[in-house]
Each structure stands twice: as structure tokens, then as C-alpha cells.
Short mmCIF file of C-alpha atoms and ligand atoms in Angstrom, two decimals:
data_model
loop_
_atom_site.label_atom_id
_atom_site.label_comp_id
_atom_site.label_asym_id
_atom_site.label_seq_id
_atom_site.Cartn_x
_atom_site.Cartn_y
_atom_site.Cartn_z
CA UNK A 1 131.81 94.22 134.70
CA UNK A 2 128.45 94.52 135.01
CA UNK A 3 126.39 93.38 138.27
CA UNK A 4 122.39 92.76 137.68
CA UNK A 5 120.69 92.60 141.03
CA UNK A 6 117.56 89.97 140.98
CA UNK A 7 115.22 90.51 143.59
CA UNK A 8 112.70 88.52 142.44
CA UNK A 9 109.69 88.53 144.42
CA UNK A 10 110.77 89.47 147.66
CA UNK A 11 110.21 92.73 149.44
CA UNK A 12 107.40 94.78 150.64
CA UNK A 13 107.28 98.68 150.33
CA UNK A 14 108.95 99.48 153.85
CA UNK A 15 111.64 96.85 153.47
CA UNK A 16 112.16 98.02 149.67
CA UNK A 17 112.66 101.47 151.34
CA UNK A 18 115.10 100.31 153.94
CA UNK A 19 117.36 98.13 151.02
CA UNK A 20 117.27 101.44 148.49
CA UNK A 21 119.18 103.26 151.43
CA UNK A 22 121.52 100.16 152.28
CA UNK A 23 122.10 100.21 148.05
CA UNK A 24 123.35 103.48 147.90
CA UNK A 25 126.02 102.94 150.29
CA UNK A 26 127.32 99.73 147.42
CA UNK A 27 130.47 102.33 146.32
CA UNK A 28 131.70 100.60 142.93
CA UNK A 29 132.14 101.91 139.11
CA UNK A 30 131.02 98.86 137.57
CA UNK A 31 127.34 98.85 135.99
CA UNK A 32 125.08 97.86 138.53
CA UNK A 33 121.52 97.32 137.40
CA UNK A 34 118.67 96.91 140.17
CA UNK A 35 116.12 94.44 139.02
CA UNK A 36 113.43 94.88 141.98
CA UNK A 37 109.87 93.73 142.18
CA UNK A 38 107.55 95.24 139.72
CA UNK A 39 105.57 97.18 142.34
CA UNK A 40 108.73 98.99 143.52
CA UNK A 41 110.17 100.24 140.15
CA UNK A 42 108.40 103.72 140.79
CA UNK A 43 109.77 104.18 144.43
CA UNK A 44 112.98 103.83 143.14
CA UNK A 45 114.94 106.93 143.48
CA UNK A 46 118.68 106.17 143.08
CA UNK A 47 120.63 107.35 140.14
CA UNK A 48 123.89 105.43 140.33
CA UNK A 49 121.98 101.99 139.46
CA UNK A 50 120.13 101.52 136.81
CA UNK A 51 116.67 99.95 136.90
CA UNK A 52 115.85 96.84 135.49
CA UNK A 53 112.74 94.85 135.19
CA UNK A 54 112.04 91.03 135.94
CA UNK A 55 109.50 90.42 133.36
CA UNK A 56 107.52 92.49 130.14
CA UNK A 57 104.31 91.13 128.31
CA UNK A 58 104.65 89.63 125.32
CA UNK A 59 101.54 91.60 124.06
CA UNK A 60 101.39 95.45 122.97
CA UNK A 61 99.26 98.43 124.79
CA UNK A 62 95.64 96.62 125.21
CA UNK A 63 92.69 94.78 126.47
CA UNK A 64 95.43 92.48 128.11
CA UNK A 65 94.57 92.36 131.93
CA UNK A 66 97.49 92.10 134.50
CA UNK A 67 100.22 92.64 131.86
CA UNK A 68 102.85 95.58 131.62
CA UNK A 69 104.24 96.48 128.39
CA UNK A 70 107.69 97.52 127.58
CA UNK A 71 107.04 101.07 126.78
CA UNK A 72 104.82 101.41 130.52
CA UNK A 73 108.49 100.17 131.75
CA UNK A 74 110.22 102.55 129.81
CA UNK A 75 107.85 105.64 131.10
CA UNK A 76 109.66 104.41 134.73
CA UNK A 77 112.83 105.02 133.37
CA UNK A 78 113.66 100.98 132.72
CA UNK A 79 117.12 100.30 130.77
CA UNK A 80 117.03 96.72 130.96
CA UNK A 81 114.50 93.54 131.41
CA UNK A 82 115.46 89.96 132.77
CA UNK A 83 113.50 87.47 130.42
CA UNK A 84 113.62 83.46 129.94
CA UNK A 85 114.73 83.64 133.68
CA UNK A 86 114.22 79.32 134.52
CA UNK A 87 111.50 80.21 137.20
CA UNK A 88 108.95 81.74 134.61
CA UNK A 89 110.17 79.02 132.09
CA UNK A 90 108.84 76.39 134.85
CA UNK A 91 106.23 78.02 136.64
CA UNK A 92 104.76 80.09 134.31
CA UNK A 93 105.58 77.85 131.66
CA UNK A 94 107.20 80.18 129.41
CA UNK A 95 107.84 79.13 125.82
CA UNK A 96 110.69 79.51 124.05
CA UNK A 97 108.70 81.62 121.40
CA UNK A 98 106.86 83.56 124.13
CA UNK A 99 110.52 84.63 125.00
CA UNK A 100 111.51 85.46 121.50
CA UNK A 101 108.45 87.86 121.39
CA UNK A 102 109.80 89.78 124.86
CA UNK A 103 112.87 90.23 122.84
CA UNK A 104 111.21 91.71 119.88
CA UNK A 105 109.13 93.66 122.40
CA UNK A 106 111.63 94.98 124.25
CA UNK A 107 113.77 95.88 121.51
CA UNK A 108 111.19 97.95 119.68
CA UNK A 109 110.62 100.05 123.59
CA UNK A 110 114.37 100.44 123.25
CA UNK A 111 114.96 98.50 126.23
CA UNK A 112 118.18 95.72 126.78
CA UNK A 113 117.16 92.30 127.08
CA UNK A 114 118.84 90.17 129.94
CA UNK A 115 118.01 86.59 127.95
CA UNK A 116 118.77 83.69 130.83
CA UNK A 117 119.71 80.65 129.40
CA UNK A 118 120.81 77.18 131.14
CA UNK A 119 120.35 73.59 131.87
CA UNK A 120 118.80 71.20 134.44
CA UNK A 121 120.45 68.89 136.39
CA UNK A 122 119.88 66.29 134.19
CA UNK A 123 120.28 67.58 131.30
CA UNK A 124 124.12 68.29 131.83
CA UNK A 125 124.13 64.67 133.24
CA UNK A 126 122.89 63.67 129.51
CA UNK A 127 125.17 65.98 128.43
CA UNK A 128 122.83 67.66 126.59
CA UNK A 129 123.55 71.23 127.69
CA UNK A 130 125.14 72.51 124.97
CA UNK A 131 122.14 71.52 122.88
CA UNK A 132 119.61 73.03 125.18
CA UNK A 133 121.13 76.60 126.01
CA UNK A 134 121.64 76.76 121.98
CA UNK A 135 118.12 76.24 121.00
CA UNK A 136 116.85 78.53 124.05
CA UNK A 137 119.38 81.37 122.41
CA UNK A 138 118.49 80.37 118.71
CA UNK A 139 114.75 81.01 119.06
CA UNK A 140 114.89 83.73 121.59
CA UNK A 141 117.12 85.76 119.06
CA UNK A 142 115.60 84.67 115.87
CA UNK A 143 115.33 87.48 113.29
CA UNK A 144 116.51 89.90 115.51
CA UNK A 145 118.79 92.06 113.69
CA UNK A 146 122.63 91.93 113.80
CA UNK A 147 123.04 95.13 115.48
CA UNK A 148 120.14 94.41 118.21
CA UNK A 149 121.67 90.61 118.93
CA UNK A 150 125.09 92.44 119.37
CA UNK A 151 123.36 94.45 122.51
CA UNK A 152 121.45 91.45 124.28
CA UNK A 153 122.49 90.44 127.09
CA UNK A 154 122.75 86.68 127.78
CA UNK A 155 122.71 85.54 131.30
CA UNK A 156 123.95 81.54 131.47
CA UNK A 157 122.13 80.77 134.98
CA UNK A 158 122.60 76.73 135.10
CA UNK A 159 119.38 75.80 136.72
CA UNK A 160 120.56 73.22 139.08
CA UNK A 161 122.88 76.17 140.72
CA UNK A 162 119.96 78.57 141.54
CA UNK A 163 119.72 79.25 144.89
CA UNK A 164 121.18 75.89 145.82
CA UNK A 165 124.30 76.93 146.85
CA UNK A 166 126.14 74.70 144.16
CA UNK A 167 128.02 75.98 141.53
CA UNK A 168 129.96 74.39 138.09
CA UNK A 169 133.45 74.39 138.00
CA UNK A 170 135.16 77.37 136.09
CA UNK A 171 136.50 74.95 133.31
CA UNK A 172 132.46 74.58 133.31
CA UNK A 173 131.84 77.44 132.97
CA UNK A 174 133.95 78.70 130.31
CA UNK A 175 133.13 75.59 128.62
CA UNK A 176 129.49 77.32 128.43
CA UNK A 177 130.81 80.72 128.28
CA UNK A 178 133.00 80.28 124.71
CA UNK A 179 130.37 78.18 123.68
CA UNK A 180 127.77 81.10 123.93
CA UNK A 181 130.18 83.57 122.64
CA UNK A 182 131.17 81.39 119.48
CA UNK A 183 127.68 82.08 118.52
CA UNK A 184 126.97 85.43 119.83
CA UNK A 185 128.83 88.35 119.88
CA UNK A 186 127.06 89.34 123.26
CA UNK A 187 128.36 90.02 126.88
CA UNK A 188 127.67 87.16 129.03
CA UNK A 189 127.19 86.56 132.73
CA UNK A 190 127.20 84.04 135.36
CA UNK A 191 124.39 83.55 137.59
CA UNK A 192 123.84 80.77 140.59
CA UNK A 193 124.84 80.88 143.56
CA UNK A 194 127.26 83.78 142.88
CA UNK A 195 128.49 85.00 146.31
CA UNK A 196 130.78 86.57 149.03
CA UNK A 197 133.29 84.21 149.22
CA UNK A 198 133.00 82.57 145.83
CA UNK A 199 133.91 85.30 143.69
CA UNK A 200 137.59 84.87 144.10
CA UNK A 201 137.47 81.01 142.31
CA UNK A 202 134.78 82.69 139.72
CA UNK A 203 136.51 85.97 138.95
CA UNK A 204 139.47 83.68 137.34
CA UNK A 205 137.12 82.80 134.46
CA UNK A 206 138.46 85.85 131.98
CA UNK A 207 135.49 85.34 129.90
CA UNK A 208 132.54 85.77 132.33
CA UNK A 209 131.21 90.15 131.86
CA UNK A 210 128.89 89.91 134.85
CA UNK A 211 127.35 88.35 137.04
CA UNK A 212 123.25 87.82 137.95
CA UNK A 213 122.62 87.68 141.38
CA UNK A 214 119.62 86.59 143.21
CA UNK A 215 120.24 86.07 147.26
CA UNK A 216 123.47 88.13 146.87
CA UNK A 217 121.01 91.16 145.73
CA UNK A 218 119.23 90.77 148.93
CA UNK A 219 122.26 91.16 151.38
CA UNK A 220 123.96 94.88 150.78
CA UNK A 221 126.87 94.22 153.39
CA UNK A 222 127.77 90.97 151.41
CA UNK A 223 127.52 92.43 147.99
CA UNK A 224 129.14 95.14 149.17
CA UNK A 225 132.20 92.67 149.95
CA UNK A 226 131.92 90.68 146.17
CA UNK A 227 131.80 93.92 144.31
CA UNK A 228 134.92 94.86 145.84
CA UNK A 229 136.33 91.92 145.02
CA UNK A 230 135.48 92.27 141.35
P1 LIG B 1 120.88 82.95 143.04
O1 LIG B 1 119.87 83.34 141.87
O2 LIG B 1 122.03 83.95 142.97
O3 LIG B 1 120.08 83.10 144.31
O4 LIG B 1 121.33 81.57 142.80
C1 LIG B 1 120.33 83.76 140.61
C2 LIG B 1 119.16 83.98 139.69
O5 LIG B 1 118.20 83.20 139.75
O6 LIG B 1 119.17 84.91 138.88
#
């Protein structure tokens, strides 16, 4: 299983501190990967978790102010890199294309993508989501070669189950989940609302790999309790 922790932006330097001691004590020997806050990846000291990133430029080494490129990740000893996450899709308005260029990006650093995928609210209510996640895959992994596609990542987050709390059913889910893998040989995980004390209901999906966590990855004691449970 593998368990990507997404911080987002929460966290200052002392409280980033505190959490990388309260991580350590997580005991488990599936692959955790710690996506924290970009201003914390060089603080972070811990060797059992691998570090992740939340976001790369789309853009190479340059004149490009505020970005970070993959291989300035890489020099920090980055492994992986959550892109197409729904927030920068809607708030930084995030293309599709934009996120196929990450990939490429990423790829050529040597770095695994985590490619989110999902659908709004009413979107499954159209019944559309099918549709949706498969064009946000198709152009993210365009021309990306067989052996790269094979080590992406996909994360299906549905958006209406971020940080709300509410989550699909696991019929739902694998719904998604064989739909994904029918067209991509790739590991997939579940993120939304993963917690605690719904684990047990989500763990009886066979076909989920992982999960993405977002509050969860704030709360050591309780992930403590759903990695056990894994
Ligand atoms: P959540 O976030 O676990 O807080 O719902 C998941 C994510 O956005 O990756």
C-alpha cells in the first residue's frame, strides 16, 4: 500500500518541526511519502518517508520568477510530485495541458508523478464522470512513453469528497477504480475524506493501492490508527 501525506499549505517552520518528530513515531512498512509545504522540503530530515512535492513548474531552469523546477526538487532529494491536484485545477486554473507538461517535466528530472484525477459534484450527477477523469488522464499522459505511464501514479480524489467529510460508496469507487485501470496499467489511490474510522468500509475495495490524504496527514495519532488498520 502506499500512503501519500498532503499537507498542503498548512504549517509554519516550528509546527513543521514539531509534526516531523510526531511522523517518525508512524511505525508501518508500507510506502509512506510526505508531501509537505514547499518551504519545508529542506528541513526535512527523516529517512523512513519519502519526500514528495505538491507542485513543479511547467517551465525548465530560467528567467521564470517564483517557479521551482523538477531537477531544484530533485537536488532536495524529491521521489515524487502531486500534480492536477483539483485545488490548483480551480484556483490556479490549471490546464489540462499545463498538467501534461509537469508530467513530461517530471519525468525527464526522474521524478514519479502523483496525477489527481476526479469529478465535481455535478458532474457525477450528469453522470459524466467517467468522461471527465478520462480526458484529464488522456491529456495528462499523452505521448508519454509506455514504460513512464506504467510508473505514474494516478490519484482518483472525487472533488466533491475533499475535505467535506463525504465519501462515494465502495461499489463507487471501484466503479472508478477498474475504470482507470482498464486504461492504465498504473497503481491507483483513493483520496477524500480518507480517515480513522473509515478505512475499515474503504480497505474492502481490493483494487484501491493507496490512499492520498489531506486532514489525515495533519493528525499523527489518527494516522497512526488508519495505517494500522491497513
Ligand atoms: P482530504 O484531502 O483527505 O482532506 O479530503 C485529500 C486531498 O485533497 O488530497
Amino acid at each position: 500500500m502506499i500512503v501519500a501525506l498532503n499537507n498542503k499549505s498548512n504549517l509554519t517552520k516550528d509546527e513543521f518541526l514539531k509534526y516531523q518528530f510526531e511522523l517518525n513515531h508512524v511505525e508501518t512498512n508500507h510506502l509512506m511519502i510526505l508531501c509537505p509545504s514547499i518551504v519545508h522540503i529542506p528541513l526535512y530530515t527523516e529517512s523512513k518517508i519519502k519526500l514528495g512535492a505538491q507542485n513543479v513548474s511547467c517551465t525548465a531552469k530560467g528567467a521564470h520568477t517564483g517557479e521551482i523546477y523538477a531537477d531544484q526538487l530533485v537536488s532536495y532529494g524529491v521521489e515524487y510530485c502531486i500534480i492536477g491536484h483539483s485545488e490548483r485545477r480551480q484556483d490556479q486554473k490549471e490546464s489540462d495541458e499545463e498538467i501534461h507538461e509537469k508530467v513530461e517535466r517530471l519525468f525527464e528530472a526522474g521524478i514519479t508523478p502523483i496525477l489527481c484525477c476526479g469529478e465535481t459534484k455535478e458532474e457525477r450527477e450528469e453522470g459524466r464522470e467517467k468522461e471527465v477523469i478520462g480526458r484529464e488522464l488522456d491529456i495528462a499522459l499523452n505521448g508519454i512513453s509506455e514504460e513512464d505511464k506504467a510508473r505514474v501514479i494516478i490519484a482518483y480524489e472525487p472533488i466533491w469528497s475533499i475535505g467535506t467529510g463525504l465519501i462515494p460508496t465502495n461499489d463507487q469507487i471501484i466503479d472508478i477504480i477498474d475504470f482507470i485501470k482498464s486504461k492504465y496499467n498504473c497503481k491507483v489511490l483513493y483520496g477524500g475524506s480518507a480517515n480513522d474510522n473509515n478505512i475499515d468500509e474503504l480497505k474492502q475495495c481490493a483494487c484501491i493501492d493507496g490512499y492520498l490524504l489531506g486532514g489525515l496527514s495533519l493528525k499523527p495519532d489518527n494516522l497512526k490508527v488508519f495505517v494500522n488498520k491497513l
